[in-house]
Short mmCIF file of C-alpha atoms in Angstrom, two decimals:
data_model
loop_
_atom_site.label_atom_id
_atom_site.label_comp_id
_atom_site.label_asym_id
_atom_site.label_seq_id
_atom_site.Cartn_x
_atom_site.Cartn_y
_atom_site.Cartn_z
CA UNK A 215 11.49 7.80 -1.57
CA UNK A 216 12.81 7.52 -4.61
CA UNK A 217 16.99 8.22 -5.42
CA UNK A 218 16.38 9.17 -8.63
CA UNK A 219 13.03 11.23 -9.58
CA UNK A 220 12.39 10.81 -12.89
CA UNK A 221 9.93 13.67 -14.37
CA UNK A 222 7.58 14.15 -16.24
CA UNK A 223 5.87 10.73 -15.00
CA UNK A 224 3.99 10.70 -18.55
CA UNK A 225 4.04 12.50 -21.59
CA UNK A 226 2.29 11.95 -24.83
CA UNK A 227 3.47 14.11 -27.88
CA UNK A 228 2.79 14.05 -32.05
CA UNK A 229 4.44 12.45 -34.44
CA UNK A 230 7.56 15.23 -35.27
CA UNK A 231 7.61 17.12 -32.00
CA UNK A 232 10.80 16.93 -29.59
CA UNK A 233 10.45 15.87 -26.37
CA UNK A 234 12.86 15.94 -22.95
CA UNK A 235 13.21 13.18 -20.23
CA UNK A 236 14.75 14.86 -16.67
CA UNK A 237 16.24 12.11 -14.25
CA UNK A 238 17.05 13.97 -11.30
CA UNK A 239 18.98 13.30 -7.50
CA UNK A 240 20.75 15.15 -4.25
CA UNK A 241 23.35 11.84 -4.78
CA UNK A 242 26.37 11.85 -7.01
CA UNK A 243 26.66 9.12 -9.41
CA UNK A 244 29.73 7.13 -10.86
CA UNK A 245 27.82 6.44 -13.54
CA UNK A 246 23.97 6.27 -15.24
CA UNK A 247 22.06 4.82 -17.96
CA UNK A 248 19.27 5.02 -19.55
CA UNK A 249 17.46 1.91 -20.68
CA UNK A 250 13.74 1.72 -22.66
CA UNK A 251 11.00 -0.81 -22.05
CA UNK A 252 8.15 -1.87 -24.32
CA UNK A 253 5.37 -3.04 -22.93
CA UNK A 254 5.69 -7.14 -21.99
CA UNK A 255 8.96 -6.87 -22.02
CA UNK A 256 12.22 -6.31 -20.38
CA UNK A 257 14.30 -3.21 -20.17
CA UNK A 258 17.14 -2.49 -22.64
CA UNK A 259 20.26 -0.49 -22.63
CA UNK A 260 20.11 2.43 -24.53
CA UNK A 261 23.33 4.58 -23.48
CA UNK A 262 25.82 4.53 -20.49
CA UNK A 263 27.61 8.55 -18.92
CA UNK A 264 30.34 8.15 -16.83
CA UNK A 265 31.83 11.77 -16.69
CA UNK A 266 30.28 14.88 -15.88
CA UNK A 267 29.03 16.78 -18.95
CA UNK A 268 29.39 14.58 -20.80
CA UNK A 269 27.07 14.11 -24.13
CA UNK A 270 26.21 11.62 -26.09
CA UNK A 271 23.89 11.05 -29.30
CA UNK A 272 22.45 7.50 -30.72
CA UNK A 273 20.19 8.99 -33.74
CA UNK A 274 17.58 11.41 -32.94
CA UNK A 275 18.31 10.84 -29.08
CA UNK A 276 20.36 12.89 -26.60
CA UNK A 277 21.79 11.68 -23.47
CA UNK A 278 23.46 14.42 -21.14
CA UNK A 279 25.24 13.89 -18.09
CA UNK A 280 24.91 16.82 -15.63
CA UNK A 281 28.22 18.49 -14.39
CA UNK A 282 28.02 17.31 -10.99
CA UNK A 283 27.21 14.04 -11.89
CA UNK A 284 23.43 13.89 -10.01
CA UNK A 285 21.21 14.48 -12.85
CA UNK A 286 20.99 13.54 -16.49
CA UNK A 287 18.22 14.48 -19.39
CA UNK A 288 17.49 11.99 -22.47
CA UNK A 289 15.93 14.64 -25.52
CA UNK A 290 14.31 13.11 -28.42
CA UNK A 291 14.37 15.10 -31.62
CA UNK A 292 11.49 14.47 -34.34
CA UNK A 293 9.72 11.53 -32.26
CA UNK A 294 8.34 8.76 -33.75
CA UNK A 295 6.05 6.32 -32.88
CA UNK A 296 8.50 3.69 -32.34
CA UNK A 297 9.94 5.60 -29.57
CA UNK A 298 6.74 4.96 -27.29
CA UNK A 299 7.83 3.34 -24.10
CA UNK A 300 9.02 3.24 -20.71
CA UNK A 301 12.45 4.99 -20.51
CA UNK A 302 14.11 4.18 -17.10
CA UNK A 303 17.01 6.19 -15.87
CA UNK A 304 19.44 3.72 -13.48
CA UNK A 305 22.18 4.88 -11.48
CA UNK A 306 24.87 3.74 -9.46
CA UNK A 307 27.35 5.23 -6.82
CA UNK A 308 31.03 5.18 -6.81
CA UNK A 309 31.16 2.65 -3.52
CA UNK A 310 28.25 0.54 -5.10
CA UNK A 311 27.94 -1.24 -8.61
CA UNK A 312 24.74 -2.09 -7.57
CA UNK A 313 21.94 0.15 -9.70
CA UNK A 314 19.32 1.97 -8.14
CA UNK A 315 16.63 3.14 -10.72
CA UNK A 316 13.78 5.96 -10.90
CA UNK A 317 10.12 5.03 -11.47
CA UNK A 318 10.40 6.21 -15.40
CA UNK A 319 8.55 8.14 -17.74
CA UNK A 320 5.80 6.82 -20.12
CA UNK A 321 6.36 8.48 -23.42
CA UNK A 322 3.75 8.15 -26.34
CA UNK A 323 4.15 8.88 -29.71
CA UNK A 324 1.05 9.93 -31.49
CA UNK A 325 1.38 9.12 -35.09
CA UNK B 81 22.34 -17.34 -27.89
CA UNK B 82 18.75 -17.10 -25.96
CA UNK B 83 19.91 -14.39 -23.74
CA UNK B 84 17.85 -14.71 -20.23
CA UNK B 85 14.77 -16.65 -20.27
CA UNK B 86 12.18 -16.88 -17.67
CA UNK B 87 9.66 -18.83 -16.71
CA UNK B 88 6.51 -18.52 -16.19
CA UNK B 89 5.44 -15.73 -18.08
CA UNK B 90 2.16 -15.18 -15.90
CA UNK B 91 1.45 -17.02 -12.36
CA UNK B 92 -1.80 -16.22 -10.10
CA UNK B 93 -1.31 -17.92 -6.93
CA UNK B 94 -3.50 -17.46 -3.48
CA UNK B 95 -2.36 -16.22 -0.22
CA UNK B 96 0.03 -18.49 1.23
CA UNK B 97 0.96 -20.64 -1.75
CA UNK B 98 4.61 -20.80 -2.37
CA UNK B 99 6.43 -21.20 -5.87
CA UNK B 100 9.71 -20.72 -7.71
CA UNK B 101 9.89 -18.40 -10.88
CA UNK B 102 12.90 -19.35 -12.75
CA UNK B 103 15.58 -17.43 -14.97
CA UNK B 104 18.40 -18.34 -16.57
CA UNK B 105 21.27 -17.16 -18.85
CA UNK B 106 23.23 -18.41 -21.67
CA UNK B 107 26.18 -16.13 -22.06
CA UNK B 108 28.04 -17.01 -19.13
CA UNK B 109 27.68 -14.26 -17.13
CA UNK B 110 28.84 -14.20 -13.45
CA UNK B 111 26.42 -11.77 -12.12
CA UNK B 112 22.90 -12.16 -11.77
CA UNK B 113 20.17 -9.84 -10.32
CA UNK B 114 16.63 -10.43 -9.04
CA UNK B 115 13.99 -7.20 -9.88
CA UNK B 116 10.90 -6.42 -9.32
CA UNK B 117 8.95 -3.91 -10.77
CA UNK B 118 5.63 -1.87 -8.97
CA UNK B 119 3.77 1.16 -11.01
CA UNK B 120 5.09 4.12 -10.18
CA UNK B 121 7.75 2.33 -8.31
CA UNK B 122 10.57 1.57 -10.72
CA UNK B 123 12.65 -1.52 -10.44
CA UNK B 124 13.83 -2.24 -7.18
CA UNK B 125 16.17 -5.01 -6.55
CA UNK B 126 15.43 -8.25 -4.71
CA UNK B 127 18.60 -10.09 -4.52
CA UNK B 128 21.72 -10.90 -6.45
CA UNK B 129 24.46 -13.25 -7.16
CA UNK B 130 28.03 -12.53 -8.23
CA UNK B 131 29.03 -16.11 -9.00
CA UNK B 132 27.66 -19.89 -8.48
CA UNK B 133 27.16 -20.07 -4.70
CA UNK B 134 27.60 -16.63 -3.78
CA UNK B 135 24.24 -14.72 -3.63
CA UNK B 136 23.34 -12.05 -1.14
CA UNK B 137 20.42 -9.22 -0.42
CA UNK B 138 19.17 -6.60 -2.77
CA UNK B 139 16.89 -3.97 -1.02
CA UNK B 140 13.92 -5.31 -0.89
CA UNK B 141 14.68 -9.34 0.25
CA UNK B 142 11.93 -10.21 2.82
CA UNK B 143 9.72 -12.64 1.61
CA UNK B 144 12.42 -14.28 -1.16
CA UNK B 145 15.06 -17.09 -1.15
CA UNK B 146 17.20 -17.56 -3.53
CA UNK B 147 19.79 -19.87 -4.75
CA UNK B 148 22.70 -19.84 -7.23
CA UNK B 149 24.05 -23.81 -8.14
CA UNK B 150 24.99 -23.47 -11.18
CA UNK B 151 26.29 -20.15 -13.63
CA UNK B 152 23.30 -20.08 -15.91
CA UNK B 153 20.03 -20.42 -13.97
CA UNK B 154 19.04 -17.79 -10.47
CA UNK B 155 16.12 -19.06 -9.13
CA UNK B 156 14.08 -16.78 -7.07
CA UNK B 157 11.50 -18.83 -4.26
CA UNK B 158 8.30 -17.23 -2.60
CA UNK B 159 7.53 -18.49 0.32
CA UNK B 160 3.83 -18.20 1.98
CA UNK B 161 2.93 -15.87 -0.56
CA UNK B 162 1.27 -12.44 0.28
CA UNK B 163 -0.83 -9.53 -1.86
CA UNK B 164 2.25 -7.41 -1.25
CA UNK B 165 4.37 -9.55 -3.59
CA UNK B 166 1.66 -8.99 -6.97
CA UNK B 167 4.34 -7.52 -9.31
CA UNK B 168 6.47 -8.02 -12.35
CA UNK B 169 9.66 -9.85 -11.69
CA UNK B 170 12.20 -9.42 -13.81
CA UNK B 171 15.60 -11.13 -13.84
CA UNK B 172 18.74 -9.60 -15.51
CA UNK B 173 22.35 -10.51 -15.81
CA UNK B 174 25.70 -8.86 -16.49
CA UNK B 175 29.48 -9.99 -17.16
CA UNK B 176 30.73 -7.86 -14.75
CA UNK B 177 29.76 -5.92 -11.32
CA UNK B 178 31.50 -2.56 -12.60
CA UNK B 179 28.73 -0.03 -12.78
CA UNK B 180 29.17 0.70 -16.70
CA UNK B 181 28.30 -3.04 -17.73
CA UNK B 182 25.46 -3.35 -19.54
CA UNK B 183 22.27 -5.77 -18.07
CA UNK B 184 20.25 -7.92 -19.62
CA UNK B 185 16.86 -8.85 -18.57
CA UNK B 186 14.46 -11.44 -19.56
CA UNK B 187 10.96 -10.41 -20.38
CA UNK B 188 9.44 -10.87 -16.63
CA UNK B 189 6.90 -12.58 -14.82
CA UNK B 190 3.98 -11.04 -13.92
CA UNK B 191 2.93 -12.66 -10.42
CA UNK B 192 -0.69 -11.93 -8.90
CA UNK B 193 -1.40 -12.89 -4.90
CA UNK B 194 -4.76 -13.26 -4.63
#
């Protein structure tokens, strides 16, 4: 069982179209981040939430923190096809630094 | 700076072999973390090491050693290899244990047990 359920598991759009990423748990987080992995390679750090609500933007990308701190959403705006990857959502609890991550979604760009 | 290099990038071994995938880092980070990653699975951690000398379990340790001699290199030993362990390995590394540091990871080693 995953901690974090990640949904949807794959999702292939066109070039232009927007496109949401849920990362979902019952456990409250200290913190999350998103990273995004290309295939062959390792993950990389895209954005860090620490406080409930709490939005932030890098370009056409959305990160949103939920209120109660157990779920998060990443929302690409005009996709491109260099946003096709692997976009992992990682979490970790107040008492442990340690990250726990969900199984990702697949995202591909159609150009 | 290199980042976190590891080596080999592919390995097939058979059932019972044993071998050492290594990783190390170049920007002197204390902590160092041991992943592996299954489809469908995410990344789930092996083991990890907060300093030279000091390692200790992830959640999934069975089956791994590990050692930490020196600050830059985490080397992560299968012993009597099994099918169970085919995955991607992937080791990352971080200046700090808070849970807002950023981790780096190498670009993996993608085992097969055969």
């Amino acid at each position: 069982t995953q901690l974090l359920e990640q949904s949807p598991q794959f999702l292939s759009i066109q070039e232009g179209e927007n496109l949401t990423v849920y990362c979902n748990s019952s456990s409250v987080f200290s913190s999350l981040q998103w990273y995004r992995q290309e295939p062959g390679e390792g993950p990389v750090l895209l954005v860090t939430v620490v406080t409930g609500g709490e939005v932030k933007k890098l370009k056409r990308l959305t990160f949103q923190f939920g209120d109660a701190r157990k779920d998060s959403s990443l929302h690409i705006t005009a996709a491109q096809p260099g946003d096709t990857g692997l976009y992992l959502c990682a979490g970790a609890r107040s008492n442990d630094y340690k990250l726990s991550f969900g199984a990702g979604t697949t995202v591909t760009v159609r150009a | 700076n290199a980042g976190v290099t590891q080596t080999p990038k592919f390995r097939i071994l058979k059932i019972g072999q044993s071998m050492t995938l290594q990783c190390a880092q170049d920007m002197n980070h204390n902590y160092m973390y041991w992943y592996r990653q299954d489809p469908g699975m995410g990344l789930k951690l092996i083991y990890y090491s907060v300093g030279a000398g000091i390692t200790d379990k992830g959640e999934v340790p069975n089956g791994y050693n590990v050692s930490r001699s020196t600050t830059e290199d985490f080397p992560l030993r299968l012993e009597l290899a099994a099918p169970s362990q085919t995955s991607v390995y992937f080791c990352a590394s971080s200046y700090s244990g808070i849970s807002t540091d950023t981790q780096y990871f190498g670009p993996g080693t993608r085992l097969t047990v055969l």
